[in-house]
Amino acid sequence: MSDAGLSALRVEYRADSTATLLDRPDTLAVLGFGATETGDTDPRHLCVPLRPLSSKAPREHWTVGAEVATGRDGDLRWAAGGGWRFIAIELDEARFGGIEAASEHAYTLLPAHVAACPERHLQRVWNYLDAINAGEGDQERYRLFCNGRARGLVARGINHYPAATAIGHHGPRGLLQVYALCATQPGHALENPRQVSAWQYPRQYGPTAPSFARAMRLPNAALAISGTAAVTGHASRHHDDVAAQADEAFTNLASLLERAQLPAFDVHSPLKVYVRNADDVPAVEAALARRLHAAVPRVLLQGDVCRSELLVEIDGWRFAS
Ligand code: 3EB
């Protein structure tokens, strides 16, 4: 144990089978990408319906230096140990009549569960929904998702936001997945000097500004980095130029690391790269080769960014070297 009673959280991409990873008592979460794996009901396992675009399709493996307990609470499941907690919520929008009400439901359950458990500090959330850019103007599904998320958080009086990602999947219609990392100690939210804070975005991006911080300095001093795209100020940059967008995203990431006084990404910095169009993979790979050390673990996933003009987004972790 270190860091005020927190055990060591690690996140790694691994080629091992889900069963092998779940066999470890210190496994907090296993995230699979792509096709749904059936036959196991372990609360620590979540299949994210984002198709891997790289040849290897590893799993994301979270471990804590402690024994993990698990449970279920209605639509929500959890795993906890060593001061950390993984929470996953999977909803079928049809039960709620649409994405906005489903999102509000998820963001009612999540903070209520968090408030009642020892790991009561929400650090990082991932949100995956289908057809994220469908709908015109304020009816765009991402904007409806933001409305529901904010309503749930406001009802709990939450005005300090976790780091987050919101990406469109091409899996089962109406499937909303929200998963999160919490800890017994608070983290410290970080903003990016190159970007307007998302919760302060002007009205043109929707009726409810997105409720997330650009990054979260976790209580173990690692940095959990939100989905980062080619946004400067509040504007999307380099429409129709995926290579320039990837470069801009890396400049944003470098700015965040500088703000956090952390060195460049290395082998302890697993990144997820969401690419809208599979045809753009070579251009994105080239940008990654230019901007990232070869040792930086990364997975490329097919995912839709929440503004239709954005073609690539990157999220990840920066653990201590
Ligand atoms: C952006 O900078 C890109 O709504 O949770 C990135 C990360 C984005 C998280 C969210 C949205 C979210 O605005 C989009």
Short mmCIF file of C-alpha atoms and ligand atoms in Angstrom, two decimals:
data_model
loop_
_atom_site.label_atom_id
_atom_site.label_comp_id
_atom_site.label_asym_id
_atom_site.label_seq_id
_atom_site.Cartn_x
_atom_site.Cartn_y
_atom_site.Cartn_z
CA MET A 1 0.00 0.00 0.00
CA SER A 2 1.08 3.56 -0.67
CA ASP A 3 -0.56 6.89 -1.43
CA ALA A 4 -2.73 7.11 1.68
CA GLY A 5 -3.92 3.53 1.64
CA LEU A 6 -4.38 3.15 -2.10
CA SER A 7 -2.97 0.03 -3.67
CA ALA A 8 -1.17 0.24 -7.01
CA LEU A 9 -3.59 0.64 -9.92
CA ARG A 10 -2.21 -0.55 -13.25
CA VAL A 11 -3.75 -0.46 -16.71
CA GLU A 12 -2.23 -2.58 -19.44
CA TYR A 13 -3.19 -4.00 -22.81
CA ARG A 14 -2.89 -7.76 -22.75
CA ALA A 15 -3.32 -10.52 -25.30
CA ASP A 16 -4.38 -13.07 -22.65
CA SER A 17 -7.88 -14.50 -22.78
CA THR A 18 -10.64 -12.90 -20.74
CA ALA A 19 -10.81 -16.04 -18.58
CA THR A 20 -7.10 -15.86 -17.77
CA LEU A 21 -7.36 -12.20 -16.79
CA LEU A 22 -10.50 -12.76 -14.69
CA ASP A 23 -8.76 -15.62 -12.91
CA ARG A 24 -6.51 -13.15 -11.12
CA PRO A 25 -7.91 -12.04 -7.76
CA ASP A 26 -6.31 -8.60 -8.24
CA THR A 27 -8.18 -7.93 -11.51
CA LEU A 28 -10.45 -4.90 -11.14
CA ALA A 29 -11.69 -4.81 -14.74
CA VAL A 30 -11.28 -6.41 -18.14
CA LEU A 31 -12.45 -4.41 -21.15
CA GLY A 32 -12.85 -6.29 -24.40
CA PHE A 33 -13.25 -4.49 -27.71
CA GLY A 34 -15.38 -5.56 -30.63
CA ALA A 35 -17.54 -8.64 -30.75
CA THR A 36 -19.46 -9.42 -27.59
CA GLU A 37 -18.07 -12.35 -25.64
CA THR A 38 -20.77 -14.42 -24.06
CA GLY A 39 -20.75 -17.08 -21.41
CA ASP A 40 -19.34 -15.18 -18.49
CA THR A 41 -21.18 -13.03 -16.02
CA ASP A 42 -18.27 -11.66 -14.05
CA PRO A 43 -19.11 -8.07 -13.03
CA ARG A 44 -15.51 -7.08 -13.79
CA HIS A 45 -15.87 -7.85 -17.49
CA LEU A 46 -17.29 -5.41 -20.05
CA CYS A 47 -17.38 -5.82 -23.83
CA VAL A 48 -17.22 -2.46 -25.55
CA PRO A 49 -18.66 -2.70 -29.08
CA LEU A 50 -15.88 -0.76 -30.78
CA ARG A 51 -14.16 -2.67 -33.57
CA PRO A 52 -10.37 -2.89 -33.21
CA LEU A 53 -8.63 -1.38 -36.25
CA SER A 54 -5.16 -2.61 -35.39
CA SER A 55 -4.06 -6.14 -36.21
CA LYS A 56 -3.81 -7.10 -32.58
CA ALA A 57 -6.95 -6.83 -30.45
CA PRO A 58 -5.74 -6.86 -26.88
CA ARG A 59 -7.90 -6.43 -23.81
CA GLU A 60 -7.55 -3.55 -21.40
CA HIS A 61 -6.67 -5.00 -18.03
CA TRP A 62 -6.98 -3.04 -14.78
CA THR A 63 -5.32 -4.47 -11.70
CA VAL A 64 -4.99 -3.30 -8.12
CA GLY A 65 -2.47 -4.65 -5.61
CA ALA A 66 -5.24 -6.16 -3.52
CA GLU A 67 -8.02 -8.71 -3.49
CA VAL A 68 -11.08 -7.54 -5.43
CA ALA A 69 -14.71 -8.00 -4.36
CA THR A 70 -17.60 -7.73 -6.82
CA GLY A 71 -21.33 -7.20 -6.80
CA ARG A 72 -24.43 -6.05 -8.60
CA ASP A 73 -26.90 -3.32 -7.83
CA GLY A 74 -29.79 -3.31 -10.33
CA ASP A 75 -28.52 -2.10 -13.73
CA LEU A 76 -25.10 -1.47 -12.24
CA ARG A 77 -22.23 -3.80 -11.44
CA TRP A 78 -19.06 -3.09 -9.58
CA ALA A 79 -15.69 -4.40 -8.49
CA ALA A 80 -13.66 -2.91 -5.65
CA GLY A 81 -10.34 -3.46 -3.93
CA GLY A 82 -7.28 -1.62 -2.65
CA GLY A 83 -9.09 1.72 -2.58
CA TRP A 84 -10.32 1.57 -6.19
CA ARG A 85 -13.71 0.76 -7.70
CA PHE A 86 -14.82 -0.12 -11.23
CA ILE A 87 -18.48 0.48 -12.04
CA ALA A 88 -20.30 -0.49 -15.24
CA ILE A 89 -23.84 0.34 -16.34
CA GLU A 90 -25.38 -1.08 -19.51
CA LEU A 91 -28.82 0.11 -20.55
CA ASP A 92 -31.18 -0.47 -23.44
CA GLU A 93 -32.52 2.97 -24.36
CA ALA A 94 -35.83 1.42 -25.39
CA ARG A 95 -36.65 0.90 -21.71
CA PHE A 96 -36.44 4.63 -21.14
CA GLY A 97 -37.86 5.93 -24.41
CA GLY A 98 -34.62 7.35 -25.77
CA ILE A 99 -31.03 8.35 -25.21
CA GLU A 100 -31.77 11.42 -23.07
CA ALA A 101 -33.80 9.55 -20.45
CA ALA A 102 -31.41 6.58 -20.55
CA SER A 103 -28.47 8.90 -19.99
CA GLU A 104 -30.26 10.60 -17.10
CA HIS A 105 -30.97 7.17 -15.60
CA ALA A 106 -27.31 6.15 -15.87
CA TYR A 107 -26.23 9.44 -14.30
CA THR A 108 -28.75 9.01 -11.51
CA LEU A 109 -27.56 5.48 -10.68
CA LEU A 110 -23.85 6.22 -10.96
CA PRO A 111 -23.49 9.10 -8.46
CA ALA A 112 -25.98 7.51 -6.06
CA HIS A 113 -23.91 4.31 -5.98
CA VAL A 114 -20.65 6.23 -5.68
CA ALA A 115 -21.93 8.37 -2.80
CA ALA A 116 -22.82 5.27 -0.81
CA CYS A 117 -19.54 3.36 -1.17
CA PRO A 118 -16.07 3.81 0.37
CA GLU A 119 -14.61 4.70 -3.06
CA ARG A 120 -16.77 7.80 -3.11
CA HIS A 121 -14.67 9.97 -5.43
CA LEU A 122 -15.59 9.66 -9.11
CA GLN A 123 -12.43 10.05 -11.21
CA ARG A 124 -13.00 8.93 -14.77
CA VAL A 125 -16.01 7.91 -16.89
CA TRP A 126 -16.35 6.40 -20.39
CA ASN A 127 -19.63 6.71 -22.32
CA TYR A 128 -20.43 4.69 -25.43
CA LEU A 129 -23.69 5.10 -27.36
CA ASP A 130 -24.74 4.26 -30.88
CA ALA A 131 -25.58 6.70 -33.69
CA ILE A 132 -23.96 9.50 -31.68
CA ASN A 133 -24.23 12.06 -34.50
CA ALA A 134 -27.76 11.18 -35.63
CA GLY A 135 -30.33 13.94 -35.29
CA GLU A 136 -30.22 17.55 -36.43
CA GLY A 137 -29.05 20.49 -34.35
CA ASP A 138 -30.11 20.22 -30.73
CA GLN A 139 -31.72 16.84 -31.50
CA GLU A 140 -28.32 15.31 -32.18
CA ARG A 141 -28.05 12.24 -29.98
CA TYR A 142 -24.79 13.37 -28.39
CA ARG A 143 -26.47 16.61 -27.31
CA LEU A 144 -29.42 14.67 -25.89
CA PHE A 145 -26.96 12.45 -24.04
CA CYS A 146 -25.32 15.60 -22.58
CA ASN A 147 -28.74 16.88 -21.42
CA GLY A 148 -29.47 13.65 -19.55
CA ARG A 149 -25.98 13.39 -18.07
CA ALA A 150 -26.08 16.93 -16.75
CA ARG A 151 -29.57 16.48 -15.30
CA GLY A 152 -28.47 13.41 -13.36
CA LEU A 153 -25.34 15.10 -12.05
CA VAL A 154 -27.11 18.35 -11.13
CA ALA A 155 -29.74 16.40 -9.18
CA ARG A 156 -26.86 15.14 -6.99
CA GLY A 157 -25.36 18.61 -6.68
CA ILE A 158 -22.24 17.55 -8.59
CA ASN A 159 -20.45 20.48 -10.20
CA HIS A 160 -16.92 19.10 -10.21
CA TYR A 161 -16.72 16.80 -13.17
CA PRO A 162 -14.73 13.63 -13.75
CA ALA A 163 -12.50 13.14 -16.77
CA ALA A 164 -14.51 11.48 -19.55
CA THR A 165 -14.84 10.06 -23.02
CA ALA A 166 -18.03 9.96 -25.11
CA ILE A 167 -17.80 7.96 -28.34
CA GLY A 168 -20.28 6.50 -30.82
CA HIS A 169 -20.28 2.74 -31.32
CA HIS A 170 -21.69 0.64 -34.18
CA GLY A 171 -22.86 -2.20 -31.96
CA PRO A 172 -26.35 -3.05 -30.74
CA ARG A 173 -28.88 -0.30 -31.43
CA GLY A 174 -29.89 1.55 -28.28
CA LEU A 175 -27.07 0.14 -26.13
CA LEU A 176 -25.73 2.77 -23.72
CA GLN A 177 -22.62 1.82 -21.79
CA VAL A 178 -21.22 3.94 -18.98
CA TYR A 179 -18.26 2.72 -16.98
CA ALA A 180 -16.21 4.47 -14.38
CA LEU A 181 -13.24 4.46 -12.03
CA CYS A 182 -13.62 5.72 -8.45
CA ALA A 183 -11.28 5.90 -5.48
CA THR A 184 -11.37 6.41 -1.73
CA GLN A 185 -9.29 9.58 -2.16
CA PRO A 186 -10.18 12.59 -4.29
CA GLY A 187 -8.40 13.31 -7.56
CA HIS A 188 -7.64 16.72 -8.98
CA ALA A 189 -9.26 17.80 -12.21
CA LEU A 190 -7.04 19.46 -14.77
CA GLU A 191 -7.98 21.70 -17.68
CA ASN A 192 -6.10 22.31 -20.91
CA PRO A 193 -4.81 25.86 -21.49
CA ARG A 194 -5.35 25.40 -25.26
CA GLN A 195 -9.02 24.56 -24.82
CA VAL A 196 -12.10 26.19 -23.36
CA SER A 197 -13.35 24.00 -20.51
CA ALA A 198 -16.07 21.77 -21.94
CA TRP A 199 -18.61 22.83 -19.32
CA GLN A 200 -18.12 26.41 -20.56
CA TYR A 201 -18.69 25.69 -24.25
CA PRO A 202 -20.95 28.33 -25.84
CA ARG A 203 -24.57 27.63 -26.79
CA GLN A 204 -23.76 26.76 -30.43
CA TYR A 205 -22.66 23.24 -29.39
CA GLY A 206 -25.92 22.39 -27.70
CA PRO A 207 -28.28 23.39 -24.89
CA THR A 208 -26.20 21.67 -22.18
CA ALA A 209 -22.44 22.02 -22.16
CA PRO A 210 -20.64 18.68 -21.71
CA SER A 211 -19.94 17.71 -18.08
CA PHE A 212 -16.31 16.62 -18.06
CA ALA A 213 -12.81 17.72 -17.07
CA ARG A 214 -9.95 17.46 -19.58
CA ALA A 215 -7.99 15.14 -17.27
CA MET A 216 -7.94 13.84 -13.73
CA ARG A 217 -4.82 13.61 -11.62
CA LEU A 218 -5.64 10.40 -9.75
CA PRO A 219 -4.84 10.12 -6.05
CA ASN A 220 -1.91 7.82 -6.98
CA ALA A 221 -0.51 10.69 -9.12
CA ALA A 222 -1.25 9.00 -12.45
CA LEU A 223 -3.08 11.09 -15.03
CA ALA A 224 -6.36 9.86 -16.54
CA ILE A 225 -6.77 11.75 -19.81
CA SER A 226 -10.17 12.52 -21.32
CA GLY A 227 -11.02 12.04 -24.96
CA THR A 228 -8.84 14.60 -26.75
CA ALA A 229 -9.55 15.75 -30.29
CA ALA A 230 -8.64 18.62 -32.63
CA VAL A 231 -10.46 21.22 -30.56
CA THR A 232 -8.73 24.50 -29.73
CA GLY A 233 -10.58 27.17 -27.83
CA HIS A 234 -14.00 25.64 -28.41
CA ALA A 235 -13.71 25.18 -32.18
CA SER A 236 -13.10 22.02 -34.19
CA ARG A 237 -9.99 22.41 -36.35
CA HIS A 238 -8.82 20.95 -39.66
CA HIS A 239 -12.14 19.73 -41.03
CA ASP A 240 -11.57 16.92 -43.56
CA ASP A 241 -7.88 16.51 -42.69
CA VAL A 242 -7.42 13.54 -40.39
CA ALA A 243 -3.62 13.83 -40.23
CA ALA A 244 -3.82 17.47 -39.15
CA GLN A 245 -6.54 16.57 -36.62
CA ALA A 246 -4.35 13.83 -35.13
CA ASP A 247 -1.45 16.29 -34.90
CA GLU A 248 -3.67 18.87 -33.20
CA ALA A 249 -4.88 16.23 -30.74
CA PHE A 250 -1.25 15.39 -29.91
CA THR A 251 -0.47 19.07 -29.37
CA ASN A 252 -3.41 19.19 -26.96
CA LEU A 253 -2.11 16.08 -25.17
CA ALA A 254 1.38 17.58 -24.91
CA SER A 255 -0.14 20.71 -23.42
CA LEU A 256 -2.02 18.63 -20.81
CA LEU A 257 1.14 16.71 -19.85
CA GLU A 258 3.01 20.00 -19.51
CA ARG A 259 0.26 21.40 -17.30
CA ALA A 260 0.51 18.23 -15.17
CA GLN A 261 4.32 18.51 -15.15
CA LEU A 262 4.59 14.99 -16.51
CA PRO A 263 7.09 13.72 -19.09
CA ALA A 264 6.09 12.53 -22.56
CA PHE A 265 4.15 9.30 -23.00
CA ASP A 266 6.16 6.10 -22.62
CA VAL A 267 5.60 2.41 -22.01
CA HIS A 268 3.45 3.32 -18.97
CA SER A 269 0.98 5.34 -21.04
CA PRO A 270 -1.65 3.14 -22.66
CA LEU A 271 -3.68 5.13 -25.19
CA LYS A 272 -6.91 4.45 -27.05
CA VAL A 273 -7.22 6.03 -30.48
CA TYR A 274 -10.77 6.32 -31.82
CA VAL A 275 -10.93 6.61 -35.61
CA ARG A 276 -14.20 7.48 -37.36
CA ASN A 277 -13.37 6.07 -40.82
CA ALA A 278 -11.44 2.83 -41.18
CA ASP A 279 -9.93 4.27 -44.40
CA ASP A 280 -8.10 6.84 -42.27
CA VAL A 281 -6.12 4.23 -40.34
CA PRO A 282 -2.90 4.59 -42.42
CA ALA A 283 -2.92 8.38 -41.98
CA VAL A 284 -3.59 8.04 -38.25
CA GLU A 285 -0.87 5.38 -37.88
CA ALA A 286 1.56 7.72 -39.62
CA ALA A 287 0.66 10.56 -37.25
CA LEU A 288 1.10 8.22 -34.26
CA ALA A 289 4.51 7.16 -35.57
CA ARG A 290 5.52 10.83 -35.86
CA ARG A 291 4.27 11.91 -32.46
CA LEU A 292 4.57 8.84 -30.19
CA HIS A 293 7.51 6.76 -29.01
CA ALA A 294 7.21 3.24 -30.42
CA ALA A 295 6.99 1.85 -26.86
CA VAL A 296 3.71 3.64 -26.10
CA PRO A 297 0.96 0.99 -25.95
CA ARG A 298 -2.02 1.91 -28.10
CA VAL A 299 -5.16 0.38 -29.56
CA LEU A 300 -6.99 1.79 -32.55
CA LEU A 301 -10.76 1.44 -32.35
CA GLN A 302 -13.46 2.38 -34.81
CA GLY A 303 -15.55 5.00 -33.08
CA ASP A 304 -17.48 8.14 -33.93
CA VAL A 305 -16.39 11.35 -32.25
CA CYS A 306 -19.16 13.48 -30.76
CA ARG A 307 -18.91 16.28 -33.33
CA SER A 308 -19.47 15.01 -36.85
CA GLU A 309 -16.52 16.96 -38.28
CA LEU A 310 -14.07 15.36 -35.86
CA LEU A 311 -12.37 12.27 -37.29
CA VAL A 312 -10.05 11.12 -34.53
CA GLU A 313 -9.89 11.29 -30.73
CA ILE A 314 -7.38 9.95 -28.21
CA ASP A 315 -7.78 9.08 -24.55
CA GLY A 316 -5.58 7.22 -22.11
CA TRP A 317 -3.43 7.13 -19.04
CA ARG A 318 -0.06 8.44 -17.99
CA PHE A 319 1.27 6.36 -15.11
CA ALA A 320 4.57 7.15 -13.38
CA SER A 321 7.63 5.90 -15.23
C1 3EB B 1 -14.32 17.80 -27.09
O1 3EB B 1 -13.19 18.22 -26.84
C2 3EB B 1 -14.40 16.48 -27.79
O2 3EB B 1 -18.90 14.55 -23.61
O3 3EB B 1 -17.82 13.28 -22.22
C3 3EB B 1 -14.26 14.59 -25.46
C4 3EB B 1 -14.24 13.98 -24.21
C5 3EB B 1 -15.46 15.01 -25.99
C6 3EB B 1 -15.43 13.76 -23.48
C7 3EB B 1 -17.86 14.00 -23.24
C8 3EB B 1 -16.63 14.79 -25.26
C9 3EB B 1 -16.63 14.18 -24.01
O4 3EB B 1 -15.35 18.45 -26.82
C10 3EB B 1 -15.53 15.64 -27.33
#
